[in-house]
Coordinates of N, CA, C and O and ligand atoms in Angstrom, one line a residue:
M1 N 89.6 -102.2 98.3 CA 90.6 -102.8 97.4 C 91.5 -103.7 98.2 O 92.4 -103.2 98.9
H2 N 91.4 -105.0 98.0 CA 92.3 -105.9 98.9 C 93.7 -105.9 98.3 O 94.7 -106.4 98.9
E3 N 93.9 -105.3 97.1 CA 95.3 -105.3 96.5 C 96.2 -104.5 97.5 O 97.4 -104.9 97.7
L4 N 95.7 -103.5 98.1 CA 96.6 -102.7 99.0 C 97.1 -103.6 100.2 O 98.2 -103.5 100.6
S5 N 96.2 -104.4 100.8 CA 96.7 -105.1 101.9 C 97.6 -106.3 101.4 O 98.6 -106.6 102.1
L6 N 97.4 -106.8 100.2 CA 98.4 -107.7 99.7 C 99.7 -107.1 99.5 O 100.8 -107.6 99.8
L7 N 99.7 -105.8 99.0 CA 100.9 -105.1 98.9 C 101.7 -104.8 100.2 O 102.9 -104.8 100.3
E8 N 100.8 -104.6 101.2 CA 101.4 -104.4 102.5 C 102.0 -105.6 103.1 O 103.2 -105.5 103.6
N9 N 101.5 -106.7 102.7 CA 102.1 -108.0 103.0 C 103.5 -108.2 102.3 O 104.4 -108.6 102.9
V10 N 103.4 -107.8 101.0 CA 104.6 -107.9 100.3 C 105.8 -107.1 101.0 O 106.9 -107.4 101.1
R11 N 105.3 -105.8 101.3 CA 106.4 -105.0 101.9 C 106.9 -105.6 103.2 O 108.2 -105.5 103.4
E12 N 106.1 -106.1 104.0 CA 106.6 -106.7 105.2 C 107.5 -107.9 104.9 O 108.4 -108.1 105.6
I13 N 107.1 -108.7 103.9 CA 108.1 -109.8 103.5 C 109.4 -109.3 103.1 O 110.4 -109.8 103.5
L14 N 109.4 -108.2 102.3 CA 110.7 -107.6 101.8 C 111.5 -107.2 103.0 O 112.7 -107.4 103.1
E15 N 110.8 -106.6 104.0 CA 111.5 -106.0 105.1 C 112.2 -107.2 105.9 O 113.3 -107.1 106.3
S16 N 111.4 -108.3 106.0 CA 112.0 -109.3 106.9 C 113.1 -110.0 106.0 O 114.1 -110.4 106.6
H17 N 113.0 -110.2 104.7 CA 114.1 -110.7 103.9 C 115.3 -109.8 103.9 O 116.4 -110.2 104.0
A18 N 115.1 -108.5 104.0 CA 116.2 -107.6 104.1 C 117.0 -107.7 105.3 O 118.3 -107.7 105.2
L19 N 116.3 -108.1 106.5 CA 117.0 -108.3 107.7 C 117.8 -109.6 107.6 O 119.0 -109.7 108.0
S20 N 117.2 -110.7 107.1 CA 117.8 -112.0 107.1 C 118.8 -112.2 106.0 O 119.7 -113.0 106.2
Q21 N 118.6 -111.5 104.9 CA 119.6 -111.7 103.8 C 120.5 -110.5 103.6 O 121.3 -110.4 102.6
N22 N 120.4 -109.5 104.5 CA 121.4 -108.4 104.4 C 121.4 -107.5 103.2 O 122.4 -107.3 102.6
F23 N 120.3 -107.0 102.8 CA 120.2 -106.1 101.7 C 119.5 -104.9 102.2 O 118.8 -105.0 103.2
S24 N 119.6 -103.7 101.6 CA 119.1 -102.5 102.1 C 118.1 -101.9 101.1 O 117.3 -100.9 101.5
K25 N 118.2 -102.4 99.9 CA 117.3 -101.7 98.9 C 116.8 -102.7 97.9 O 117.6 -103.5 97.4
V26 N 115.5 -102.5 97.5 CA 115.0 -103.4 96.5 C 114.7 -102.6 95.2 O 114.1 -101.5 95.4
T27 N 115.3 -103.0 94.1 CA 115.1 -102.2 92.9 C 114.1 -102.7 91.9 O 113.6 -102.0 91.1
Q28 N 113.7 -104.0 92.1 CA 112.8 -104.6 91.2 C 112.1 -105.8 91.9 O 112.7 -106.5 92.5
V29 N 110.8 -105.8 91.7 CA 110.0 -106.9 92.4 C 109.2 -107.5 91.3 O 108.5 -106.9 90.5
T30 N 109.3 -108.9 91.2 CA 108.4 -109.6 90.3 C 107.4 -110.3 91.1 O 107.7 -111.1 92.0
L31 N 106.1 -110.0 90.9 CA 105.0 -110.7 91.5 C 104.4 -111.6 90.5 O 104.2 -111.2 89.4
E32 N 104.1 -112.8 91.0 CA 103.5 -113.8 90.2 C 102.0 -113.9 90.7 O 101.7 -114.1 91.8
I33 N 101.1 -113.6 89.7 CA 99.6 -113.6 90.1 C 98.9 -114.7 89.4 O 98.9 -114.7 88.1
G34 N 98.3 -115.5 90.1 CA 97.5 -116.6 89.6 C 96.2 -115.9 89.0 O 95.6 -115.0 89.5
K35 N 95.8 -116.4 87.8 CA 94.6 -115.9 87.1 C 93.3 -116.1 87.9 O 92.3 -115.5 87.6
L36 N 93.3 -117.1 88.8 CA 92.2 -117.4 89.6 C 92.2 -116.6 91.0 O 91.3 -116.9 91.8
S37 N 93.2 -115.8 91.1 CA 93.4 -115.2 92.5 C 92.5 -114.0 92.8 O 92.5 -113.5 93.8
C38 N 91.8 -113.5 91.8 CA 91.0 -112.3 91.8 C 91.8 -111.0 92.1 O 91.3 -110.1 92.6
V39 N 93.1 -111.1 91.8 CA 94.0 -109.9 92.1 C 94.0 -109.2 90.8 O 94.3 -109.8 89.7
E40 N 93.8 -108.0 90.7 CA 93.8 -107.1 89.5 C 95.2 -106.6 89.3 O 95.7 -105.8 90.1
P41 N 95.8 -107.0 88.2 CA 97.1 -106.5 87.9 C 97.2 -104.8 87.9 O 98.1 -104.3 88.4
D42 N 96.2 -104.3 87.3 CA 96.2 -102.8 87.3 C 96.1 -102.3 88.6 O 96.7 -101.2 88.9
A43 N 95.3 -102.8 89.5 CA 95.2 -102.3 90.9 C 96.5 -102.5 91.6 O 96.9 -101.6 92.4
L44 N 97.2 -103.5 91.3 CA 98.5 -103.7 91.9 C 99.5 -102.6 91.5 O 100.3 -102.1 92.2
R45 N 99.5 -102.4 90.2 CA 100.4 -101.4 89.6 C 100.2 -100.0 90.2 O 101.0 -99.3 90.5
F46 N 98.8 -99.7 90.3 CA 98.4 -98.5 90.9 C 98.8 -98.4 92.4 O 99.2 -97.3 92.8
G47 N 98.6 -99.4 93.1 CA 98.9 -99.3 94.6 C 100.4 -99.4 94.9 O 100.8 -99.0 96.0
F48 N 101.2 -100.1 94.0 CA 102.6 -100.4 94.3 C 103.4 -99.2 94.9 O 104.0 -99.3 95.9
D49 N 103.4 -98.2 94.0 CA 104.2 -97.0 94.4 C 103.7 -96.4 95.7 O 104.6 -95.9 96.5
V50 N 102.4 -96.4 95.9 CA 102.0 -95.8 97.2 C 102.4 -96.5 98.4 O 102.9 -96.0 99.4
V51 N 102.2 -97.9 98.3 CA 102.6 -98.7 99.5 C 104.0 -98.8 99.7 O 104.5 -98.8 100.9
M52 N 104.8 -98.8 98.6 CA 106.3 -99.0 98.8 C 107.0 -97.6 99.2 O 108.2 -97.6 99.5
K53 N 106.3 -96.5 99.1 CA 106.9 -95.2 99.4 C 107.5 -95.2 100.7 O 106.9 -95.7 101.7
D54 N 108.7 -94.6 100.8 CA 109.5 -94.6 102.1 C 109.8 -95.9 102.7 O 110.2 -96.0 103.8
S55 N 109.7 -96.9 101.9 CA 110.2 -98.3 102.4 C 111.4 -98.6 101.6 O 111.8 -97.8 100.8
L56 N 112.0 -99.7 101.9 CA 113.2 -100.1 101.2 C 113.0 -100.4 99.7 O 113.9 -100.5 98.9
A57 N 111.7 -100.5 99.3 CA 111.4 -100.7 97.9 C 110.9 -99.4 97.3 O 110.1 -99.5 96.2
D58 N 111.1 -98.3 97.8 CA 110.7 -97.0 97.3 C 111.2 -96.8 95.8 O 112.4 -96.9 95.7
G59 N 110.4 -96.7 94.9 CA 110.9 -96.4 93.5 C 111.2 -97.7 92.8 O 111.7 -97.6 91.7
A60 N 111.0 -98.9 93.4 CA 111.3 -100.1 92.8 C 110.4 -100.3 91.6 O 109.4 -99.8 91.6
E61 N 110.9 -101.1 90.6 CA 110.1 -101.5 89.4 C 109.3 -102.6 89.7 O 109.8 -103.6 90.3
L62 N 108.1 -102.6 89.3 CA 107.1 -103.8 89.5 C 106.9 -104.5 88.2 O 106.6 -103.9 87.2
I63 N 107.1 -105.8 88.3 CA 107.0 -106.6 87.1 C 105.9 -107.7 87.5 O 106.0 -108.3 88.5
I64 N 104.9 -107.8 86.7 CA 103.8 -108.7 87.0 C 103.8 -109.8 86.0 O 103.9 -109.6 84.8
S65 N 103.9 -111.0 86.5 CA 103.8 -112.2 85.7 C 102.5 -112.9 86.0 O 102.3 -113.3 87.2
E66 N 101.7 -113.2 85.1 CA 100.5 -113.9 85.3 C 100.7 -115.4 85.1 O 101.3 -115.8 84.2
L67 N 100.0 -116.1 86.0 CA 100.1 -117.6 85.9 C 98.7 -118.1 85.6 O 97.7 -117.8 86.2
N68 N 98.7 -119.0 84.6 CA 97.4 -119.6 84.2 C 96.8 -120.4 85.3 O 97.6 -121.0 86.1
G69 N 95.5 -120.5 85.4 CA 94.9 -121.5 86.3 C 95.1 -122.9 85.8 O 95.0 -123.1 84.6
L70 N 95.3 -123.7 86.7 CA 95.5 -125.1 86.2 C 94.7 -126.1 87.2 O 94.8 -125.9 88.4
G71 N 94.0 -127.0 86.6 CA 93.3 -128.0 87.5 C 93.7 -129.4 87.1 O 94.2 -129.8 86.0
V72 N 93.2 -130.3 88.0 CA 93.4 -131.8 87.6 C 92.0 -132.3 87.8 O 91.3 -132.2 88.7
C73 N 91.6 -133.0 86.7 CA 90.2 -133.6 86.6 C 90.2 -134.9 87.5 O 91.1 -135.7 87.4
R74 N 89.2 -134.9 88.3 CA 89.0 -136.1 89.1 C 88.5 -137.3 88.4 O 88.5 -138.4 88.8
Q75 N 87.8 -136.9 87.3 CA 87.2 -138.0 86.4 C 88.2 -138.7 85.6 O 88.3 -139.9 85.6
C76 N 89.0 -137.9 84.8 CA 89.9 -138.5 83.8 C 91.4 -138.4 84.2 O 92.2 -138.9 83.5
G77 N 91.7 -137.5 85.2 CA 93.0 -137.4 85.7 C 93.9 -136.5 84.9 O 95.1 -136.3 85.1
Q78 N 93.3 -135.8 83.9 CA 94.2 -135.0 83.0 C 94.3 -133.6 83.7 O 93.5 -133.1 84.4
H79 N 95.4 -132.9 83.3 CA 95.6 -131.6 83.7 C 94.8 -130.6 82.7 O 94.9 -130.9 81.5
C80 N 94.2 -129.6 83.2 CA 93.5 -128.8 82.2 C 93.7 -127.3 82.7 O 93.7 -127.0 83.9
V81 N 93.8 -126.4 81.6 CA 93.9 -125.0 81.9 C 92.5 -124.5 82.2 O 91.5 -124.8 81.4
I82 N 92.3 -123.7 83.3 CA 91.0 -123.2 83.5 C 91.0 -121.7 83.7 O 92.1 -121.1 84.3
E83 N 89.9 -121.0 83.3 CA 89.9 -119.5 83.4 C 89.1 -119.1 84.6 O 89.4 -118.1 85.2
T84 N 88.2 -119.9 85.1 CA 87.6 -119.6 86.3 C 87.5 -120.9 87.2 O 87.8 -122.0 86.8
L85 N 87.0 -120.6 88.5 CA 87.0 -121.8 89.4 C 86.0 -122.8 89.0 O 86.0 -123.9 89.6
Y86 N 85.1 -122.5 88.2 CA 84.0 -123.3 87.9 C 84.0 -123.9 86.5 O 83.1 -124.5 85.9
D87 N 85.2 -123.8 85.8 CA 85.3 -124.4 84.4 C 85.3 -125.8 84.5 O 86.0 -126.5 85.4
P88 N 84.7 -126.5 83.6 CA 84.8 -128.0 83.5 C 86.1 -128.4 82.9 O 86.8 -127.6 82.3
C89 N 86.4 -129.7 83.0 CA 87.5 -130.3 82.4 C 87.5 -130.1 80.9 O 86.4 -130.3 80.3
N90 N 88.6 -129.6 80.2 CA 88.5 -129.5 78.8 C 88.8 -130.8 78.1 O 88.8 -130.8 76.8
W91 N 88.9 -131.9 78.7 CA 89.2 -133.2 78.1 C 87.8 -134.0 78.0 O 87.4 -134.5 77.1
C92 N 87.3 -134.0 79.2 CA 86.0 -135.0 79.3 C 84.7 -134.2 79.8 O 83.6 -134.7 79.7
G93 N 84.9 -132.9 80.0 CA 83.6 -132.1 80.4 C 83.2 -132.3 81.8 O 82.2 -131.7 82.2
S94 N 83.9 -133.1 82.7 CA 83.5 -133.2 84.0 C 83.7 -131.9 84.8 O 84.5 -131.1 84.5
S95 N 82.8 -131.6 85.7 CA 82.9 -130.4 86.5 C 83.7 -130.7 87.8 O 83.9 -129.7 88.6
K96 N 84.2 -131.9 88.0 CA 85.0 -132.2 89.2 C 86.5 -132.0 88.9 O 87.2 -132.9 88.6
V97 N 86.8 -130.7 89.0 CA 88.2 -130.4 88.7 C 88.8 -129.7 90.0 O 88.3 -128.8 90.6
D98 N 89.9 -130.2 90.4 CA 90.6 -129.7 91.6 C 91.7 -128.7 91.1 O 92.5 -129.0 90.3
V99 N 91.5 -127.5 91.7 CA 92.6 -126.5 91.2 C 93.9 -126.7 91.9 O 94.0 -126.9 93.1
V100 N 95.0 -126.7 91.1 CA 96.2 -127.0 91.6 C 97.2 -125.8 91.3 O 98.3 -125.7 91.9
Q101 N 96.8 -124.8 90.6 CA 97.7 -123.7 90.3 C 96.8 -122.5 89.9 O 95.8 -122.6 89.3
G102 N 97.3 -121.3 90.3 CA 96.7 -120.1 89.9 C 95.8 -119.4 90.9 O 95.1 -118.3 90.6
L103 N 95.8 -119.9 92.2 CA 95.0 -119.3 93.2 C 95.6 -118.2 94.0 O 94.9 -117.4 94.6
D104 N 96.9 -118.2 94.0 CA 97.5 -117.1 94.9 C 98.4 -116.1 94.2 O 98.8 -116.3 93.0
M105 N 99.0 -115.3 95.0 CA 100.0 -114.3 94.5 C 101.3 -114.5 95.3 O 101.1 -114.7 96.5
K106 N 102.4 -114.5 94.6 CA 103.6 -114.6 95.4 C 104.7 -113.8 94.8 O 104.7 -113.4 93.7
I107 N 105.7 -113.6 95.6 CA 106.9 -112.9 95.2 C 107.8 -113.9 94.4 O 108.2 -114.9 95.0
K108 N 108.0 -113.6 93.1 CA 108.7 -114.6 92.3 C 110.1 -114.3 92.3 O 111.0 -115.1 92.3
D109 N 110.4 -113.0 92.3 CA 111.9 -112.6 92.0 C 112.1 -111.2 92.6 O 111.2 -110.4 92.6
L110 N 113.3 -111.0 93.0 CA 113.7 -109.7 93.6 C 115.1 -109.2 93.1 O 116.0 -110.1 92.9
M111 N 115.2 -108.0 92.8 CA 116.5 -107.5 92.5 C 116.9 -106.5 93.7 O 116.1 -105.6 94.0
V112 N 118.0 -106.8 94.3 CA 118.3 -106.0 95.6 C 119.7 -105.5 95.5 O 120.6 -105.9 94.6
I113 N 119.9 -104.4 96.2 CA 121.3 -104.0 96.4 C 121.8 -104.1 97.8 O 121.0 -103.9 98.8
Ligands
ZN1 ZN1 88.3 -134.8 82.7

């Protein structure tokens, strides 16, 4: 389950932010997950408490915000919402779509003390 290693990354980022921005506890974490990132929100929720235990985010609330996949068509230049990496352009049907949004997971917001 790669969600656990993603969460370990998140914890490391929180720890380095805590040092540079001078906070000692995180009470809420908002993660933004691209729908094309292959990250399972349920697996994140399940792993979050385990990975954050005994860290500065122990007991923090997890909020997950999903971000639609977005592509730009090379044929007609339109932006299109895509559900998978192989979706065709929904304007002209071309399969040459460059993904511009929705591939990764990032920390969107933090509440800290
Ligand atoms: Zn198109």
